[in-house]
XYZ file of C-alpha atoms in Angstrom:
362
model
C -63.380 23.563 -50.853
C -61.616 25.724 -48.251
C -64.683 26.857 -46.078
C -68.021 25.369 -45.978
C -71.050 26.837 -43.912
C -74.068 24.431 -43.789
C -77.558 25.421 -42.634
C -76.281 28.180 -40.152
C -79.063 29.494 -37.880
C -78.800 32.192 -35.160
C -81.328 33.979 -33.047
C -80.959 36.823 -30.431
C -83.852 37.163 -27.931
C -86.108 35.095 -30.104
C -85.324 37.176 -33.214
C -84.043 35.231 -36.205
C -80.795 36.887 -37.383
C -79.726 34.094 -39.719
C -82.024 31.468 -41.222
C -80.470 28.273 -42.883
C -77.554 29.951 -44.494
C -75.266 27.786 -46.427
C -72.254 29.052 -48.295
C -69.148 27.386 -49.777
C -65.912 29.359 -50.363
C -62.822 28.368 -52.527
C -59.234 28.867 -51.694
C -58.140 32.214 -52.877
C -61.549 33.620 -53.309
C -62.602 37.115 -52.064
C -66.244 36.757 -50.908
C -68.163 40.118 -50.071
C -71.240 39.830 -48.004
C -73.382 42.804 -49.088
C -76.695 44.070 -47.545
C -78.329 46.760 -45.337
C -77.849 46.972 -41.552
C -79.736 44.134 -39.874
C -79.505 41.655 -42.747
C -77.165 39.243 -40.745
C -74.077 39.713 -42.713
C -71.978 40.816 -39.536
C -73.447 38.045 -37.539
C -72.318 35.528 -40.122
C -68.916 36.959 -40.137
C -68.624 36.807 -36.409
C -69.760 33.201 -36.369
C -67.006 32.338 -38.988
C -64.573 34.069 -36.794
C -65.797 32.207 -33.590
C -66.723 35.333 -31.900
C -70.273 33.964 -31.981
C -71.583 30.446 -32.155
C -74.403 29.290 -34.287
C -77.603 27.890 -32.809
C -77.703 25.244 -35.517
C -75.627 24.237 -38.428
C -71.876 23.456 -39.091
C -68.690 25.231 -40.217
C -65.856 23.256 -41.829
C -62.421 24.585 -42.777
C -60.780 22.140 -45.254
C -62.859 19.358 -43.834
C -62.078 20.080 -40.168
C -65.174 20.943 -38.017
C -64.894 24.302 -36.453
C -68.336 24.784 -35.234
C -67.322 24.847 -31.541
C -63.711 25.764 -31.968
C -62.926 29.033 -30.024
C -61.824 32.165 -31.715
C -58.123 31.835 -30.690
C -57.742 28.460 -32.041
C -58.919 29.138 -35.542
C -55.891 31.315 -36.674
C -58.073 33.565 -38.697
C -57.134 37.373 -39.239
C -59.388 40.403 -38.574
C -59.643 43.908 -40.016
C -62.230 46.182 -38.356
C -63.681 49.540 -39.218
C -62.129 51.315 -36.272
C -58.701 49.873 -37.063
C -58.158 48.751 -33.435
C -54.643 49.955 -33.451
C -52.421 50.542 -30.310
C -52.001 54.433 -30.283
C -48.922 54.301 -28.115
C -46.970 52.065 -30.506
C -45.563 52.968 -33.794
C -46.251 51.348 -37.134
C -43.594 48.674 -36.750
C -44.651 47.703 -33.385
C -48.264 47.494 -34.225
C -47.537 45.134 -37.149
C -45.112 43.130 -35.016
C -47.483 42.729 -32.188
C -49.273 39.397 -33.269
C -45.849 37.930 -34.241
C -44.341 38.572 -30.784
C -47.396 36.963 -29.197
C -46.601 33.911 -31.323
C -42.946 33.991 -30.026
C -41.379 34.628 -33.492
C -37.702 35.547 -33.187
C -36.377 38.979 -33.819
C -34.968 38.384 -37.217
C -38.145 36.627 -38.317
C -40.350 39.470 -37.004
C -38.196 42.048 -38.717
C -38.316 40.271 -42.077
C -42.141 39.652 -41.977
C -42.784 43.333 -40.857
C -40.889 44.655 -43.871
C -42.586 42.172 -46.131
C -46.138 43.136 -45.176
C -45.267 46.853 -45.027
C -44.124 46.555 -48.644
C -47.371 44.647 -49.652
C -49.594 47.528 -48.189
C -47.460 50.311 -49.782
C -46.163 51.468 -46.404
C -42.376 50.917 -46.840
C -40.416 53.318 -44.686
C -43.141 53.916 -42.384
C -41.757 51.669 -39.600
C -41.208 54.453 -36.890
C -44.256 56.675 -37.657
C -46.453 57.351 -34.755
C -49.975 55.967 -35.403
C -51.547 59.522 -34.704
C -49.500 61.119 -37.649
C -51.147 58.777 -40.216
C -54.152 59.421 -42.328
C -57.287 57.215 -42.014
C -56.244 55.262 -45.141
C -52.584 54.697 -43.856
C -53.984 53.592 -40.555
C -56.260 51.036 -42.345
C -53.293 49.629 -44.259
C -51.337 49.219 -41.046
C -54.296 47.271 -39.578
C -54.424 45.254 -42.733
C -50.622 44.461 -42.501
C -50.935 43.636 -38.838
C -53.643 41.057 -39.672
C -51.712 39.592 -42.560
C -48.296 39.331 -40.635
C -49.104 35.945 -38.754
C -50.209 34.332 -42.083
C -53.826 33.720 -41.167
C -55.782 30.793 -42.842
C -58.486 33.182 -43.606
C -58.857 37.054 -43.481
C -62.203 38.444 -42.125
C -62.854 42.293 -42.827
C -65.872 44.019 -41.169
C -66.678 47.425 -42.982
C -62.843 48.088 -43.208
C -63.497 51.256 -45.427
C -66.472 52.535 -43.437
C -64.713 55.232 -41.552
C -63.163 56.823 -44.586
C -64.474 59.719 -46.749
C -65.825 58.727 -50.169
C -62.862 59.934 -52.198
C -60.375 57.805 -50.132
C -62.696 54.934 -50.224
C -62.891 55.094 -53.931
C -58.969 54.876 -53.965
C -58.599 52.315 -51.374
C -61.267 49.783 -52.552
C -59.237 49.024 -55.691
C -55.967 49.030 -54.018
C -57.246 46.727 -51.359
C -58.233 44.132 -53.869
C -54.871 44.384 -55.420
C -53.265 43.811 -51.860
C -55.523 40.823 -51.182
C -54.566 39.171 -54.500
C -50.880 39.770 -53.832
C -51.047 38.386 -50.205
C -50.599 34.681 -51.197
C -46.825 34.807 -50.742
C -47.163 36.261 -47.234
C -49.709 33.592 -46.114
C -48.085 30.785 -47.970
C -51.040 29.995 -50.300
C -50.568 29.752 -54.005
C -54.156 30.632 -54.696
C -53.769 33.801 -52.645
C -55.294 34.633 -49.403
C -59.013 33.820 -48.867
C -61.096 36.686 -47.445
C -64.665 37.298 -46.216
C -65.472 40.900 -46.460
C -68.625 42.659 -45.178
C -70.085 45.837 -46.371
C -73.380 47.632 -47.177
C -71.843 49.711 -50.119
C -72.555 48.158 -53.543
C -69.673 50.052 -55.340
C -67.166 48.727 -52.765
C -68.612 45.135 -53.052
C -68.347 45.309 -57.025
C -64.717 46.585 -56.920
C -63.357 44.091 -54.388
C -65.229 40.833 -54.819
C -64.601 37.793 -56.882
C -68.139 36.893 -55.711
C -70.936 38.958 -54.083
C -73.301 37.441 -51.618
C -76.480 39.650 -51.189
C -78.152 39.119 -47.992
C -81.688 39.865 -46.940
C -83.418 39.248 -43.653
C -80.961 36.574 -42.445
C -80.849 34.716 -45.900
C -78.808 34.714 -49.049
C -80.995 36.373 -51.701
C -78.514 35.906 -54.517
C -74.951 35.344 -55.230
C -72.519 35.738 -58.081
C -69.665 37.537 -59.808
C -70.325 41.203 -59.772
C -71.004 41.421 -63.594
C -73.465 38.535 -63.227
C -75.288 40.286 -60.409
C -75.471 43.478 -62.347
C -76.657 41.942 -65.585
C -78.963 39.346 -64.092
C -80.549 40.525 -60.675
C -83.028 37.767 -59.740
C -85.386 39.897 -57.600
C -86.446 43.453 -57.120
C -84.719 43.569 -53.925
C -81.249 42.732 -55.313
C -81.959 45.130 -58.123
C -82.588 47.966 -55.719
C -79.722 47.178 -53.467
C -77.109 47.198 -56.405
C -78.539 50.627 -57.180
C -81.136 50.177 -59.789
C -84.127 52.477 -59.238
C -86.343 52.040 -62.329
C -88.762 49.278 -61.105
C -92.349 49.071 -62.126
C -95.280 46.689 -61.912
C -95.711 44.748 -65.148
C -98.259 42.293 -66.575
C -97.255 39.784 -69.264
C -99.554 40.314 -72.342
C -97.505 38.336 -74.868
C -94.865 35.627 -74.632
C -93.860 35.549 -78.384
C -92.644 38.227 -78.671
C -92.331 38.802 -74.999
C -94.168 42.048 -73.965
C -95.762 43.591 -70.920
C -98.166 46.212 -69.974
C -96.650 48.897 -67.372
C -97.023 52.334 -66.056
C -94.790 53.408 -68.800
C -97.108 51.869 -71.408
C -96.613 48.646 -73.388
C -92.967 47.561 -73.640
C -91.312 44.739 -75.785
C -88.473 42.851 -74.249
C -85.747 40.603 -75.519
C -86.734 37.033 -74.828
C -85.451 35.793 -71.487
C -84.358 32.208 -70.524
C -87.042 31.966 -67.983
C -90.582 31.282 -69.333
C -93.477 33.557 -68.296
C -97.228 33.051 -68.415
C -99.805 35.143 -69.959
C -101.288 37.561 -67.288
C -98.452 36.958 -64.997
C -97.854 39.872 -62.479
C -94.106 40.701 -62.541
C -91.795 43.684 -61.888
C -89.946 45.251 -64.820
C -86.472 46.542 -64.384
C -85.516 49.305 -66.742
C -81.691 49.667 -66.600
C -80.341 53.199 -66.303
C -78.361 52.743 -69.551
C -81.575 51.820 -71.391
C -82.665 54.957 -72.964
C -81.733 56.826 -76.198
C -83.142 60.275 -77.077
C -85.445 60.186 -79.972
C -88.210 62.348 -81.756
C -91.860 62.570 -81.345
C -92.292 61.422 -84.955
C -90.174 58.251 -84.417
C -91.674 54.804 -85.219
C -89.230 53.061 -82.927
C -90.517 50.470 -80.183
C -90.692 51.289 -76.475
C -90.924 55.010 -76.764
C -91.966 56.903 -73.640
C -92.570 60.491 -73.174
C -92.154 62.834 -70.342
C -90.746 65.992 -68.912
C -87.218 66.493 -67.898
C -87.130 67.252 -64.038
C -83.562 67.302 -63.451
C -79.994 66.734 -65.040
C -77.264 65.670 -62.673
C -73.587 65.941 -64.216
C -71.310 63.203 -63.142
C -68.182 63.706 -65.205
C -68.177 61.013 -67.764
C -71.892 60.646 -67.733
C -75.166 62.575 -66.636
C -78.319 61.300 -65.061
C -81.581 62.636 -66.197
C -84.701 62.428 -64.169
C -87.815 62.292 -66.315
C -91.347 62.544 -64.985
C -93.527 60.232 -67.245
C -96.735 60.685 -65.215
C -97.944 61.464 -61.616
C -95.615 59.444 -59.335
C -93.909 57.754 -62.258
C -90.221 58.738 -62.845
C -87.310 57.312 -64.955
C -83.730 57.833 -63.976
C -81.423 57.284 -66.959
C -77.707 57.689 -67.660
C -76.483 59.255 -70.829
C -72.890 59.958 -71.947
C -71.920 63.606 -71.314
C -71.526 64.204 -75.027
C -75.435 63.520 -75.460
C -77.383 66.810 -75.629
C -80.392 66.552 -73.409
C -83.476 68.940 -73.355
C -83.209 71.532 -70.490
C -85.272 70.784 -67.308
C -89.008 71.516 -67.766
C -88.932 70.541 -71.453
C -90.564 67.471 -73.024
C -88.481 64.624 -74.233
C -89.078 61.281 -76.076
C -86.968 58.241 -74.937
C -86.625 54.856 -76.689
C -85.968 52.073 -74.265
C -83.769 49.371 -75.643
C -85.524 45.945 -75.304
C -82.225 44.147 -74.308
C -81.858 46.622 -71.314
C -85.252 45.614 -69.879
C -85.648 42.742 -67.445
C -88.635 40.858 -65.920
C -88.186 39.975 -62.307
C -90.595 37.922 -60.285
C -91.983 40.025 -57.441
C -91.960 37.272 -54.850
C -88.846 35.154 -54.384
């Protein structure tokens, strides 16, 4: 185990920001702390960095207690949203700054600067002034500067937050590749270990080996992005990873598993977790759950409504369907699927395997 956080607690002005948070991180793992503003993710990152100290709990790095070790003795790297570059220095001198502070000799500095610029795809940018770089290029310089001194751990706080959506889409994939290739720079066979903070679900899924979803100072759920997407454990996690179709449900049969909802009675594929008759639950209808059918169908889980809107997204389209007053479904269909026009009625069959029961209270 590379980094171990045990029972971390933190309060500001009697407000609990972190409540008994424990987290274990393996060498070479990219951990993404995901959650809304105020959930405690940035405070947890700052405690790992040594910029804040926990009120209670312990931090260990490879068995060494870091709980009271100051920030400058931890040898962790930082990448921030605002880049924090020196505007009067060129790319080379920004990247070399930390190396000079550590008294590397000139040849070592030159070799390392070229190595990290190649890593972040900025070879040949040495003498470019910072103000001539795009936002994405500036963020790569900030990443190169952080990697150059071979940090034990890399901490990234909303590093893509200042970029527009198109550039973020491009860099989130590239950033994961860079982090995975950085092992040679930091001297770790497993690759660099990183803790990354974001509020953006797509960014978290693209970058993480493991996503840690936080809620009100606690870890709500953690796992590989595909595990989180397929098996959210609470309505909070489902909503935060972008799933909007959540409805109150009451279990009316356990074999087969069926529930009564605002959409009608629905059958589900049996889940691993047992449920009790009359238990109050929340049902998640995944966005890919629906197929267009006919009013004469004998299929299961058919719901009928009026098409309110169709939003074209390139490879797929999102249909908003009004089922009843205040009850809507948002479902994704391939672009090739022919949907009724807005204001027309539609019958949708919901696949039992694309429905999931969640316990409302965790």
